[in-house]
CSV table of C-alpha atoms and ligand atoms in Angstrom, one decimal:
chain,number,residue,atom,x,y,z
A,21,UNK,CA,16.5,30.8,11.9
A,22,UNK,CA,16.6,31.1,7.9
A,23,UNK,CA,16.2,28.0,5.9
A,24,UNK,CA,17.7,27.8,2.2
A,25,UNK,CA,14.6,26.2,1.3
A,26,UNK,CA,10.7,26.6,1.9
A,27,UNK,CA,8.6,23.1,1.2
A,28,UNK,CA,5.3,22.4,0.9
A,29,UNK,CA,3.4,18.7,0.6
A,30,UNK,CA,-0.5,18.9,0.2
A,31,UNK,CA,-1.7,15.4,1.2
A,32,UNK,CA,-0.5,14.5,4.8
A,33,UNK,CA,-1.6,10.6,4.3
A,34,UNK,CA,1.0,7.7,4.5
A,35,UNK,CA,2.9,9.1,1.7
A,36,UNK,CA,3.3,12.6,2.4
A,37,UNK,CA,3.4,12.2,5.8
A,38,UNK,CA,6.5,9.9,5.9
A,39,UNK,CA,8.1,11.9,3.1
A,40,UNK,CA,8.5,14.8,4.2
A,41,UNK,CA,9.5,13.7,7.5
A,42,UNK,CA,12.3,11.8,6.0
A,43,UNK,CA,13.3,15.2,3.9
A,44,UNK,CA,13.4,17.3,7.2
A,45,UNK,CA,15.2,14.8,8.7
A,46,UNK,CA,17.7,14.4,6.5
A,47,UNK,CA,17.8,18.2,5.1
A,48,UNK,CA,17.7,20.4,8.6
A,49,UNK,CA,18.1,23.9,6.1
A,50,UNK,CA,15.0,22.8,5.0
A,51,UNK,CA,11.7,24.3,6.3
A,52,UNK,CA,9.1,21.2,5.7
A,53,UNK,CA,5.6,22.2,6.0
A,54,UNK,CA,2.7,19.4,5.3
A,55,UNK,CA,-1.1,20.2,5.2
A,56,UNK,CA,-4.3,19.0,4.8
A,57,UNK,CA,-7.9,19.3,4.4
A,58,UNK,CA,-8.4,16.7,7.0
A,59,UNK,CA,-7.8,18.6,10.6
A,60,UNK,CA,-8.5,15.1,12.2
A,61,UNK,CA,-5.3,14.4,10.4
A,62,UNK,CA,-2.9,17.1,11.1
A,63,UNK,CA,-4.4,17.1,14.6
A,64,UNK,CA,-3.0,13.1,14.9
A,65,UNK,CA,0.0,14.3,13.2
A,66,UNK,CA,0.5,16.9,15.8
A,67,UNK,CA,0.2,14.7,18.7
A,68,UNK,CA,1.8,11.3,20.3
A,69,UNK,CA,-0.5,9.3,18.4
A,70,UNK,CA,0.1,9.5,15.0
A,71,UNK,CA,-2.7,8.5,12.1
A,72,UNK,CA,-0.3,6.0,10.8
A,73,UNK,CA,1.5,3.4,12.0
A,74,UNK,CA,5.1,2.4,10.5
A,75,UNK,CA,8.6,1.0,12.1
A,76,UNK,CA,10.4,4.2,13.4
A,77,UNK,CA,7.9,6.8,12.1
A,78,UNK,CA,7.5,8.1,15.6
A,79,UNK,CA,10.9,9.0,16.5
A,80,UNK,CA,11.3,10.1,13.0
A,81,UNK,CA,8.6,12.6,13.4
A,82,UNK,CA,9.4,13.9,16.7
A,83,UNK,CA,12.7,14.3,16.3
A,84,UNK,CA,12.4,17.0,13.5
A,85,UNK,CA,8.7,18.6,14.6
A,86,UNK,CA,8.6,22.1,15.4
A,87,UNK,CA,12.3,22.1,14.3
A,88,UNK,CA,11.9,22.4,10.2
A,89,UNK,CA,8.5,20.4,10.1
A,90,UNK,CA,5.5,21.5,10.6
A,91,UNK,CA,1.7,20.1,9.7
A,92,UNK,CA,-1.1,22.6,9.7
A,93,UNK,CA,-4.7,23.1,7.8
A,94,UNK,CA,-4.0,26.1,6.6
A,95,UNK,CA,-3.2,25.5,2.8
A,96,UNK,CA,-4.1,28.9,1.6
A,97,UNK,CA,-0.6,30.4,4.0
A,98,UNK,CA,1.3,26.8,3.2
A,99,UNK,CA,0.9,27.6,-0.9
A,100,UNK,CA,1.6,31.2,-0.4
A,101,UNK,CA,5.0,31.0,1.6
A,102,UNK,CA,6.5,28.4,0.5
A,103,UNK,CA,8.6,27.8,-3.1
A,104,UNK,CA,8.2,23.9,-3.5
A,105,UNK,CA,5.5,22.2,-3.2
A,106,UNK,CA,5.1,18.5,-3.3
A,107,UNK,CA,1.0,17.0,-4.3
A,108,UNK,CA,0.5,14.0,-2.3
A,109,UNK,CA,-3.5,13.5,-2.2
A,110,UNK,CA,-4.9,10.6,-2.8
A,111,UNK,CA,-5.9,9.7,-6.5
A,112,UNK,CA,-8.0,6.4,-5.8
A,113,UNK,CA,-10.4,4.5,-8.9
A,114,UNK,CA,-13.4,6.5,-10.0
A,115,UNK,CA,-16.3,5.1,-8.5
A,116,UNK,CA,-18.9,7.2,-11.0
A,117,UNK,CA,-19.0,8.0,-14.6
A,118,UNK,CA,-17.1,7.4,-17.4
A,119,UNK,CA,-14.4,5.1,-16.0
A,120,UNK,CA,-15.9,3.8,-13.0
A,121,UNK,CA,-13.7,1.0,-11.2
A,122,UNK,CA,-10.9,1.2,-13.4
A,123,UNK,CA,-9.5,5.3,-14.1
A,124,UNK,CA,-7.9,7.4,-11.7
A,125,UNK,CA,-10.1,9.8,-10.0
A,126,UNK,CA,-8.5,13.0,-9.9
A,127,UNK,CA,-11.1,15.5,-8.6
A,128,UNK,CA,-8.5,16.1,-5.3
A,129,UNK,CA,-5.7,16.7,-7.7
A,130,UNK,CA,-7.4,19.1,-9.8
A,131,UNK,CA,-8.9,20.7,-6.8
A,132,UNK,CA,-4.8,20.9,-5.5
A,133,UNK,CA,-3.6,22.1,-8.9
A,134,UNK,CA,-6.5,25.3,-8.4
A,135,UNK,CA,-5.9,25.8,-5.1
A,136,UNK,CA,-2.4,26.4,-6.0
A,137,UNK,CA,-2.9,28.7,-8.7
A,138,UNK,CA,-5.4,30.6,-6.4
A,139,UNK,CA,-3.2,31.4,-3.6
A,140,UNK,CA,0.3,31.9,-5.3
A,141,UNK,CA,1.9,35.0,-5.3
A,142,UNK,CA,5.0,34.1,-6.9
A,143,UNK,CA,6.6,31.4,-9.4
A,144,UNK,CA,6.8,27.5,-7.7
A,145,UNK,CA,8.1,24.4,-8.4
A,146,UNK,CA,5.1,22.0,-8.4
A,147,UNK,CA,6.0,18.1,-7.6
A,148,UNK,CA,3.7,15.4,-8.6
A,149,UNK,CA,4.5,12.4,-5.7
A,150,UNK,CA,0.2,11.3,-6.0
A,151,UNK,CA,0.6,8.1,-8.8
A,152,UNK,CA,-0.9,9.7,-11.4
A,153,UNK,CA,-1.7,8.3,-15.2
A,154,UNK,CA,0.6,9.0,-17.5
A,155,UNK,CA,0.6,12.6,-19.3
A,156,UNK,CA,-1.5,14.4,-16.5
A,157,UNK,CA,1.2,16.8,-15.4
A,158,UNK,CA,-0.1,17.8,-19.3
A,159,UNK,CA,-3.6,18.8,-17.6
A,160,UNK,CA,-1.5,20.0,-14.2
A,161,UNK,CA,0.8,22.6,-16.8
A,162,UNK,CA,-2.6,24.0,-18.7
A,163,UNK,CA,-4.3,24.4,-15.2
A,164,UNK,CA,-1.5,26.4,-13.3
A,165,UNK,CA,-0.2,28.1,-16.4
A,166,UNK,CA,-3.5,29.7,-17.9
A,167,UNK,CA,-2.9,33.4,-16.1
A,168,UNK,CA,-0.4,35.8,-17.7
A,169,UNK,CA,0.5,37.2,-14.9
A,170,UNK,CA,4.4,36.6,-14.7
A,171,UNK,CA,4.1,33.8,-12.1
A,172,UNK,CA,5.2,30.4,-13.4
A,173,UNK,CA,4.9,27.1,-12.6
A,174,UNK,CA,7.4,24.3,-13.2
A,175,UNK,CA,5.4,20.6,-13.1
A,176,UNK,CA,8.0,17.4,-11.7
A,177,UNK,CA,7.1,13.8,-11.6
A,178,UNK,CA,8.4,12.4,-8.6
A,179,UNK,CA,6.7,9.4,-7.7
A,180,UNK,CA,7.1,7.7,-4.4
A,181,UNK,CA,8.3,3.7,-4.3
A,182,UNK,CA,8.5,3.1,-0.3
A,183,UNK,CA,6.0,0.4,0.5
A,184,UNK,CA,4.3,0.1,3.6
A,185,UNK,CA,5.5,-1.8,6.4
A,186,UNK,CA,9.1,-0.4,5.7
A,187,UNK,CA,8.2,3.1,4.7
A,188,UNK,CA,10.9,4.8,7.1
A,189,UNK,CA,14.1,2.3,5.5
A,190,UNK,CA,12.9,3.0,2.0
A,191,UNK,CA,12.6,6.2,2.4
A,192,UNK,CA,16.1,6.5,4.1
A,193,UNK,CA,17.9,4.4,1.8
A,194,UNK,CA,15.3,4.3,-1.6
A,195,UNK,CA,15.8,1.8,-4.4
A,196,UNK,CA,16.3,5.0,-6.3
A,197,UNK,CA,14.2,8.4,-6.7
A,198,UNK,CA,13.0,9.3,-10.2
A,199,UNK,CA,12.3,12.7,-10.5
A,200,UNK,CA,11.3,13.7,-14.4
A,201,UNK,CA,10.9,17.1,-16.1
A,202,UNK,CA,10.5,18.8,-19.1
A,203,UNK,CA,13.4,19.1,-21.2
A,204,UNK,CA,13.3,22.4,-20.9
A,205,UNK,CA,15.9,24.8,-19.6
A,206,UNK,CA,13.4,26.0,-16.8
A,207,UNK,CA,12.5,22.0,-16.7
A,208,UNK,CA,16.0,21.2,-16.2
A,209,UNK,CA,16.6,23.7,-13.8
A,210,UNK,CA,13.5,22.9,-11.7
A,211,UNK,CA,14.7,18.8,-12.1
A,212,UNK,CA,18.1,20.2,-10.6
A,213,UNK,CA,16.6,21.7,-7.5
A,214,UNK,CA,14.9,18.7,-6.4
A,215,UNK,CA,18.1,16.2,-7.3
A,216,UNK,CA,20.2,18.7,-4.8
A,217,UNK,CA,17.4,18.1,-1.8
A,218,UNK,CA,17.6,14.6,-2.4
A,219,UNK,CA,21.4,14.1,-2.9
A,220,UNK,CA,21.8,15.3,0.5
A,221,UNK,CA,21.0,11.7,1.9
A,222,UNK,CA,20.6,9.4,-1.6
A,223,UNK,CA,24.1,8.7,-3.5
A,224,UNK,CA,24.0,10.5,-7.1
A,225,UNK,CA,23.7,7.1,-8.6
A,226,UNK,CA,20.4,6.3,-7.0
A,227,UNK,CA,19.0,9.5,-8.4
A,228,UNK,CA,17.5,8.5,-12.1
A,229,UNK,CA,16.8,11.5,-13.6
A,230,UNK,CA,13.8,11.0,-17.1
A,231,UNK,CA,11.5,12.8,-19.1
A,232,UNK,CA,8.1,13.8,-17.5
A,233,UNK,CA,6.0,11.1,-19.2
A,234,UNK,CA,8.4,8.2,-18.6
A,235,UNK,CA,8.7,9.4,-14.8
A,236,UNK,CA,4.8,9.4,-14.3
A,237,UNK,CA,4.4,6.1,-16.5
A,238,UNK,CA,7.4,4.3,-14.4
A,239,UNK,CA,5.4,4.1,-10.9
A,240,UNK,CA,2.5,2.4,-13.1
A,241,UNK,CA,4.3,-0.1,-14.5
A,242,UNK,CA,6.8,-0.6,-10.8
A,243,UNK,CA,3.5,-1.8,-9.6
A,244,UNK,CA,2.0,-3.7,-12.2
A,245,UNK,CA,5.0,-5.9,-12.5
A,246,UNK,CA,5.7,-6.5,-8.4
A,247,UNK,CA,1.9,-7.3,-8.7
A,248,UNK,CA,2.4,-9.5,-11.3
A,249,UNK,CA,4.8,-11.4,-9.9
A,250,UNK,CA,2.2,-12.4,-6.9
A,251,UNK,CA,-0.3,-13.3,-9.2
A,252,UNK,CA,2.2,-15.6,-11.2
A,253,UNK,CA,3.1,-17.6,-8.3
A,254,UNK,CA,-0.8,-17.4,-6.8
A,255,UNK,CA,-1.3,-19.1,-10.2
A,256,UNK,CA,1.0,-21.8,-9.7
A,257,UNK,CA,-0.1,-22.4,-6.2
A,258,UNK,CA,-3.4,-23.4,-7.5
A,259,UNK,CA,-1.5,-25.9,-10.1
A,260,UNK,CA,0.3,-27.3,-7.1
A,261,UNK,CA,-3.0,-27.9,-5.2
A,262,UNK,CA,-3.8,-29.8,-8.0
A,263,UNK,CA,-0.3,-32.0,-9.0
A,264,UNK,CA,0.6,-32.2,-4.7
A,265,UNK,CA,3.8,-30.6,-5.6
A,266,UNK,CA,4.9,-27.8,-3.2
A,267,UNK,CA,4.8,-23.9,-4.4
A,268,UNK,CA,7.7,-22.8,-1.5
A,269,UNK,CA,10.0,-25.6,-3.4
A,270,UNK,CA,9.0,-24.1,-6.9
A,271,UNK,CA,9.0,-20.7,-5.6
A,272,UNK,CA,12.8,-21.8,-4.4
A,273,UNK,CA,13.9,-23.7,-7.4
A,274,UNK,CA,12.6,-20.5,-9.6
A,275,UNK,CA,14.2,-17.4,-8.0
A,276,UNK,CA,17.4,-18.7,-7.7
A,277,UNK,CA,17.4,-18.1,-11.5
A,278,UNK,CA,19.4,-15.0,-11.4
A,279,UNK,CA,17.3,-13.6,-13.5
A,280,UNK,CA,14.2,-14.3,-11.9
A,281,UNK,CA,15.8,-13.2,-8.7
A,282,UNK,CA,13.9,-14.9,-5.3
A,283,UNK,CA,11.5,-11.9,-4.3
A,284,UNK,CA,7.8,-11.3,-4.1
A,285,UNK,CA,7.5,-15.0,-5.3
A,286,UNK,CA,5.6,-16.0,-1.8
A,287,UNK,CA,2.4,-18.2,-2.9
A,288,UNK,CA,-0.4,-16.2,-0.5
A,289,UNK,CA,-4.1,-15.2,-0.2
A,290,UNK,CA,-3.1,-12.5,-2.6
A,291,UNK,CA,-2.1,-8.7,-2.4
A,292,UNK,CA,-3.9,-5.8,-1.2
A,293,UNK,CA,-2.8,-2.7,0.0
A,294,UNK,CA,-4.3,1.0,-1.6
A,295,UNK,CA,-1.9,0.9,-5.0
A,296,UNK,CA,-1.9,-2.3,-6.9
A,297,UNK,CA,-4.9,-3.1,-7.6
A,298,UNK,CA,-6.0,0.8,-8.5
A,299,UNK,CA,-2.6,1.4,-10.1
A,300,UNK,CA,-3.2,-2.0,-12.5
A,301,UNK,CA,-6.6,-1.0,-13.0
A,302,UNK,CA,-5.4,2.6,-14.3
A,303,UNK,CA,-3.0,1.3,-16.5
A,304,UNK,CA,-5.8,-1.0,-17.8
A,305,UNK,CA,-7.8,2.1,-18.9
A,306,UNK,CA,-4.8,4.3,-20.0
A,307,UNK,CA,-4.2,0.8,-22.5
A,308,UNK,CA,-7.4,0.5,-23.5
A,309,UNK,CA,-8.0,4.6,-24.1
A,310,UNK,CA,-5.3,4.1,-26.7
A,311,UNK,CA,-6.5,1.3,-28.6
A,312,UNK,CA,-4.1,-1.0,-27.0
A,313,UNK,CA,-6.8,-3.7,-26.1
A,314,UNK,CA,-4.4,-6.6,-26.2
A,315,UNK,CA,-2.1,-4.9,-23.5
A,316,UNK,CA,-5.3,-3.7,-21.5
A,317,UNK,CA,-6.7,-7.4,-21.4
A,318,UNK,CA,-3.0,-9.2,-20.5
A,319,UNK,CA,-2.3,-6.8,-17.4
A,320,UNK,CA,-6.0,-7.1,-16.1
A,321,UNK,CA,-5.8,-11.0,-15.5
A,322,UNK,CA,-3.2,-10.0,-12.8
A,323,UNK,CA,-6.0,-8.5,-11.0
A,324,UNK,CA,-8.4,-11.5,-12.2
A,325,UNK,CA,-6.2,-14.2,-10.4
A,326,UNK,CA,-5.6,-11.6,-7.5
A,327,UNK,CA,-9.6,-12.1,-6.6
A,328,UNK,CA,-9.3,-16.0,-7.8
A,329,UNK,CA,-6.8,-16.3,-4.7
A,330,UNK,CA,-8.6,-15.2,-2.3
A,331,UNK,CA,-12.5,-17.1,-3.4
A,332,UNK,CA,-10.0,-20.3,-4.0
A,333,UNK,CA,-8.7,-19.7,-0.2
A,334,UNK,CA,-13.0,-19.5,0.8
A,335,UNK,CA,-13.5,-22.9,-1.6
A,336,UNK,CA,-10.6,-24.8,0.0
A,337,UNK,CA,-11.9,-24.0,3.7
A,338,UNK,CA,-15.4,-24.7,2.8
A,339,UNK,CA,-14.5,-28.1,0.9
A,340,UNK,CA,-11.9,-28.9,4.0
A,341,UNK,CA,-14.6,-27.8,7.0
A,342,UNK,CA,-17.3,-30.5,5.2
A,343,UNK,CA,-18.7,-28.3,2.6
A,344,UNK,CA,-20.6,-25.6,5.8
A,345,UNK,CA,-19.1,-23.1,8.0
A,346,UNK,CA,-22.9,-22.0,9.1
A,347,UNK,CA,-22.5,-21.6,12.4
A,348,UNK,CA,-18.8,-22.6,12.9
A,349,UNK,CA,-16.5,-19.9,14.6
A,350,UNK,CA,-13.3,-19.3,13.0
A,351,UNK,CA,-10.7,-16.9,13.8
A,352,UNK,CA,-8.7,-14.5,11.8
A,353,UNK,CA,-5.4,-13.8,12.4
A,354,UNK,CA,-4.2,-10.9,10.8
A,355,UNK,CA,-6.2,-8.0,8.7
A,356,UNK,CA,-3.8,-5.6,7.7
A,357,UNK,CA,-3.3,-6.3,4.0
A,358,UNK,CA,0.5,-6.8,5.7
A,359,UNK,CA,2.9,-7.2,8.5
A,360,UNK,CA,3.9,-4.0,9.9
A,361,UNK,CA,1.3,-1.8,9.3
A,362,UNK,CA,-2.3,-0.8,10.4
A,363,UNK,CA,-3.4,-0.2,7.1
A,364,UNK,CA,-6.4,-2.6,5.7
A,365,UNK,CA,-7.0,-1.2,2.5
A,366,UNK,CA,-7.9,-3.2,0.4
A,367,UNK,CA,-6.8,-6.3,2.1
A,368,UNK,CA,-7.6,-9.8,1.4
A,369,UNK,CA,-8.9,-10.1,5.4
A,370,UNK,CA,-11.7,-7.8,4.1
A,371,UNK,CA,-12.9,-10.0,1.2
A,372,UNK,CA,-12.1,-13.5,3.3
A,373,UNK,CA,-13.9,-11.8,6.8
A,374,UNK,CA,-17.1,-10.6,3.9
A,375,UNK,CA,-17.1,-14.1,2.5
A,376,UNK,CA,-17.1,-15.9,5.7
A,377,UNK,CA,-20.0,-14.2,7.1
A,378,UNK,CA,-22.1,-14.7,3.9
A,379,UNK,CA,-21.6,-18.6,4.8
A,380,UNK,CA,-22.7,-17.8,8.1
A,381,UNK,CA,-19.5,-18.3,10.1
A,382,UNK,CA,-18.8,-16.4,13.1
A,383,UNK,CA,-15.5,-14.5,13.2
A,384,UNK,CA,-12.7,-13.2,15.7
A,385,UNK,CA,-10.6,-10.9,14.4
A,386,UNK,CA,-7.2,-10.6,15.5
A,387,UNK,CA,-4.7,-8.3,14.4
A,388,UNK,CA,-1.5,-6.5,16.7
A,389,UNK,CA,-2.4,-3.0,14.9
A,390,UNK,CA,-5.1,-3.2,12.6
A,391,UNK,CA,-8.4,-3.8,14.5
A,392,UNK,CA,-9.6,-0.5,14.4
A,393,UNK,CA,-9.0,-0.3,10.7
A,394,UNK,CA,-10.8,-3.3,10.6
A,395,UNK,CA,-14.0,-2.3,12.8
A,396,UNK,CA,-14.6,0.4,10.3
A,397,UNK,CA,-14.0,-1.9,7.0
A,398,UNK,CA,-16.7,-4.5,8.7
A,399,UNK,CA,-19.3,-2.0,10.1
A,400,UNK,CA,-22.8,-2.4,7.9
A,401,UNK,CA,-21.9,-6.0,7.1
A,402,UNK,CA,-24.7,-8.3,8.1
A,403,UNK,CA,-23.1,-12.0,10.9
A,404,UNK,CA,-21.4,-11.7,13.9
A,405,UNK,CA,-18.1,-10.2,14.3
A,406,UNK,CA,-16.1,-10.2,17.3
A,407,UNK,CA,-12.9,-8.1,17.9
A,408,UNK,CA,-9.8,-10.0,19.9
A,409,UNK,CA,-6.0,-8.5,20.2
A,410,UNK,CA,-4.2,-11.3,21.7
A,411,UNK,CA,-4.4,-14.2,19.0
A,412,UNK,CA,-4.4,-16.9,21.6
A,413,UNK,CA,-7.6,-16.0,23.1
A,414,UNK,CA,-8.9,-14.9,19.7
A,415,UNK,CA,-8.5,-18.9,18.7
A,416,UNK,CA,-10.6,-20.1,22.0
A,417,UNK,CA,-13.6,-22.0,21.4
A,418,UNK,CA,-12.7,-21.5,17.3
A,419,UNK,CA,-13.1,-24.7,14.8
A,420,UNK,CA,-10.5,-23.0,12.7
A,421,UNK,CA,-7.7,-20.9,12.3
A,422,UNK,CA,-7.4,-18.4,9.2
A,423,UNK,CA,-4.0,-16.4,8.5
A,424,UNK,CA,-4.0,-13.7,6.9
A,425,UNK,CA,-1.3,-11.6,7.8
A,426,UNK,CA,2.5,-11.9,7.4
A,427,UNK,CA,3.4,-11.1,11.1
A,428,UNK,CA,6.1,-12.3,13.2
A,429,UNK,CA,4.1,-12.6,16.4
A,430,UNK,CA,1.9,-15.8,15.0
A,431,UNK,CA,5.0,-17.8,14.2
A,432,UNK,CA,5.9,-18.7,18.0
A,433,UNK,CA,2.7,-19.0,19.9
A,434,UNK,CA,1.8,-21.6,22.4
A,435,UNK,CA,0.0,-23.9,19.3
A,436,UNK,CA,-0.6,-27.1,21.8
A,437,UNK,CA,-2.3,-24.3,24.1
A,438,UNK,CA,-4.4,-23.1,21.9
A,439,UNK,CA,-5.3,-26.5,20.0
A,440,UNK,CA,-6.6,-27.4,23.8
A,441,UNK,CA,-8.9,-24.3,23.7
A,442,UNK,CA,-10.1,-25.4,20.2
A,443,UNK,CA,-13.2,-27.1,18.7
A,444,UNK,CA,-12.5,-30.4,17.6
A,445,UNK,CA,-11.7,-31.1,14.3
A,446,UNK,CA,-9.7,-27.8,14.7
A,447,UNK,CA,-8.4,-26.2,11.2
A,448,UNK,CA,-5.2,-24.2,10.3
A,449,UNK,CA,-5.3,-22.1,7.1
A,450,UNK,CA,-1.8,-20.7,6.7
A,451,UNK,CA,-3.3,-18.1,4.3
A,452,UNK,CA,1.0,-17.0,4.1
A,453,UNK,CA,2.8,-20.0,4.8
A,454,UNK,CA,4.4,-18.7,7.6
A,455,UNK,CA,3.8,-21.4,10.4
A,456,UNK,CA,5.4,-24.5,11.0
A,457,UNK,CA,3.2,-26.8,9.3
A,458,UNK,CA,4.5,-30.0,10.5
A,459,UNK,CA,4.5,-29.3,14.2
A,460,UNK,CA,0.9,-27.9,13.8
A,461,UNK,CA,0.0,-31.3,12.1
A,462,UNK,CA,1.7,-33.3,14.9
A,463,UNK,CA,-0.5,-31.5,17.8
A,464,UNK,CA,-3.2,-32.9,16.3
A,465,UNK,CA,-4.5,-29.4,14.0
A,466,UNK,CA,-5.6,-30.4,10.4
A,467,UNK,CA,-3.3,-27.8,8.3
A,468,UNK,CA,-4.3,-26.5,5.2
A,469,UNK,CA,-1.1,-24.5,3.8
A,470,UNK,CA,-1.2,-22.5,0.1
A,471,UNK,CA,0.1,-24.3,-2.1
A,472,UNK,CA,1.6,-27.7,-0.5
A,473,UNK,CA,-0.2,-31.0,0.1
A,474,UNK,CA,-2.5,-30.3,3.4
A,475,UNK,CA,-1.4,-32.6,6.6
A,476,UNK,CA,-4.7,-33.7,7.7
A,477,UNK,CA,-5.8,-37.0,11.0
A,478,UNK,CA,-8.6,-37.7,8.2
B,5,LIG,N1,0.4,4.4,0.5
B,5,LIG,C1,1.2,4.0,-0.6
B,5,LIG,O1,1.9,2.9,-0.1
B,5,LIG,C2,1.8,4.7,-1.5
B,5,LIG,C3,2.9,4.7,-2.2
B,5,LIG,C4,3.7,5.1,-3.1
B,5,LIG,C5,2.8,6.3,-3.7
B,5,LIG,N2,1.2,6.5,-3.4
B,5,LIG,C6,0.3,6.8,-3.8
B,5,LIG,O2,0.5,8.0,-3.1
B,5,LIG,C7,-1.2,9.3,-3.3
B,5,LIG,C8,-1.3,9.4,-1.9
B,5,LIG,O3,-1.4,8.2,-1.1
B,5,LIG,P1,-1.4,7.8,0.3
B,5,LIG,O4,-1.6,6.3,0.9
B,5,LIG,O5,-0.9,8.9,0.8
B,5,LIG,O6,-3.2,8.1,0.5
B,5,LIG,P2,-4.0,9.0,1.9
B,5,LIG,O7,-5.4,8.8,1.6
B,5,LIG,O8,-3.3,8.5,3.0
B,5,LIG,O9,-3.3,10.5,2.2
B,5,LIG,C9,-4.2,10.9,0.9
B,5,LIG,C10,-4.0,12.5,1.9
B,5,LIG,O10,-4.3,13.9,0.7
B,5,LIG,C11,-5.6,14.1,1.5
B,5,LIG,N3,-5.9,15.4,0.3
B,5,LIG,C12,-6.9,15.0,-0.3
B,5,LIG,N4,-7.3,16.5,-1.3
B,5,LIG,C13,-6.7,17.2,-0.4
B,5,LIG,C14,-6.6,19.1,-0.5
B,5,LIG,N5,-7.2,19.3,-1.9
B,5,LIG,N6,-5.7,19.4,0.3
B,5,LIG,C15,-5.2,19.0,0.9
B,5,LIG,N7,-5.1,17.9,0.9
B,5,LIG,C16,-6.1,16.9,0.6
B,5,LIG,C17,-6.2,14.0,2.5
B,5,LIG,O11,-7.2,14.4,3.5
B,5,LIG,C18,-5.7,12.1,2.8
B,5,LIG,O12,-5.3,12.9,4.0
B,5,LIG,C19,-1.8,8.4,-4.4
B,5,LIG,O13,-1.4,8.6,-5.9
B,5,LIG,C20,-1.2,7.2,-3.8
B,5,LIG,O14,-1.4,6.1,-5.1
B,5,LIG,C21,0.8,5.6,-1.9
């Protein structure tokens, strides 16, 4: 079968895999190949056990794989044979040298640019899918267009806004698709090519086009705004605990203002995930680079409050449990950074587990999808850690349960049975405010939500 367009994606991660599966599924006349330097990842994408968990992803991949969706380690061939190349490699926070702990580490991205230059035998459209500092496209242009051999590269920015846990739905019905380009004839033509691909399933009014710098910056700003709402309500949750107000009631009252809206206003142990912290720090670094210290300080405080909230959770546990956790057995319900994903990158659970072990507590980690990642995250940390998938069994013999991920399955367990099997007095620290606190209290638990008065029997 001959295909209208041939598309390559470099980087088969959380973004590259699902995004390309959706394009292949919606555009049967496009051939989509996803390549990666990690052969195990590619083997997993080609198997029945995909490397990531997302509701609906298995079905999506299986329907298109082998038809017009292919996963391969042959990057050189991929670059040679495809006209449209998405770059979706990781852009973590730099851990060395200038900007360590703040700036984006662009080594994977730059390596990819050089590979594209080395192996291309014809002109290409190269699309930044990774989240990058504003003006990265300029560097990409300079690397790619350094040879005078008639091959030309048009760079587009097409940041990905999917949220883990709802990736398939977000890709199928995105709030918006953003495509930035240079506003030259070539740039606009390349932009139109990508608009045409998305127009196969995304309504036209949801496909936004912009200049390339606005597009790059919009992704960082979107994540900063989302994280800022979480830190705002979490900051208020600390005040609620002092003032005996209920943060859920405050959040409902505030969120009903149509100018504010109700989403992302749930108090919790804070945000995690691979993106929010790194993208805000990247924004902070950029602002400092441009001499905008007040702007940098403003955004940096979003991250400061997030760490504060996690530390506060531990301090509340310590205070409630008579100022010592040493030798006590604590069950963690949930390790993923949010529900419906197995991803634990930057999960608040890692911080909380580590702090509990420092207090010499023994911990039992439970999660329906993230135990494998949890084991990796906690490797090398001294202390007694057990892994038990079933949440009721995990709580047996424990002094306390700390609910860290908002998995639905925790809402409707047999709390009487769980209580009966625990050491007394039994505690629940609901780090996501999803349980029926009154019911747990009536059974006999001492219940500590976030940003609400605790319900205790003392
Ligand atoms: N995870 C999310 O929810 C999300 C959402 C939106 C945007 N983003 C952004 O998308 C980008 C990718 O994120 P991710 O979560 O998919 O990362 P990831 O770590 O899951 O995947 C990146 C993949 O790129 C591969 N890779 C690195 N260098 C390569 C090279 N030279 N050639 C081929 N493959 C290479 C890695 O092996 C890895 O499999 C990041 O910039 C991230 O900020 C992520």
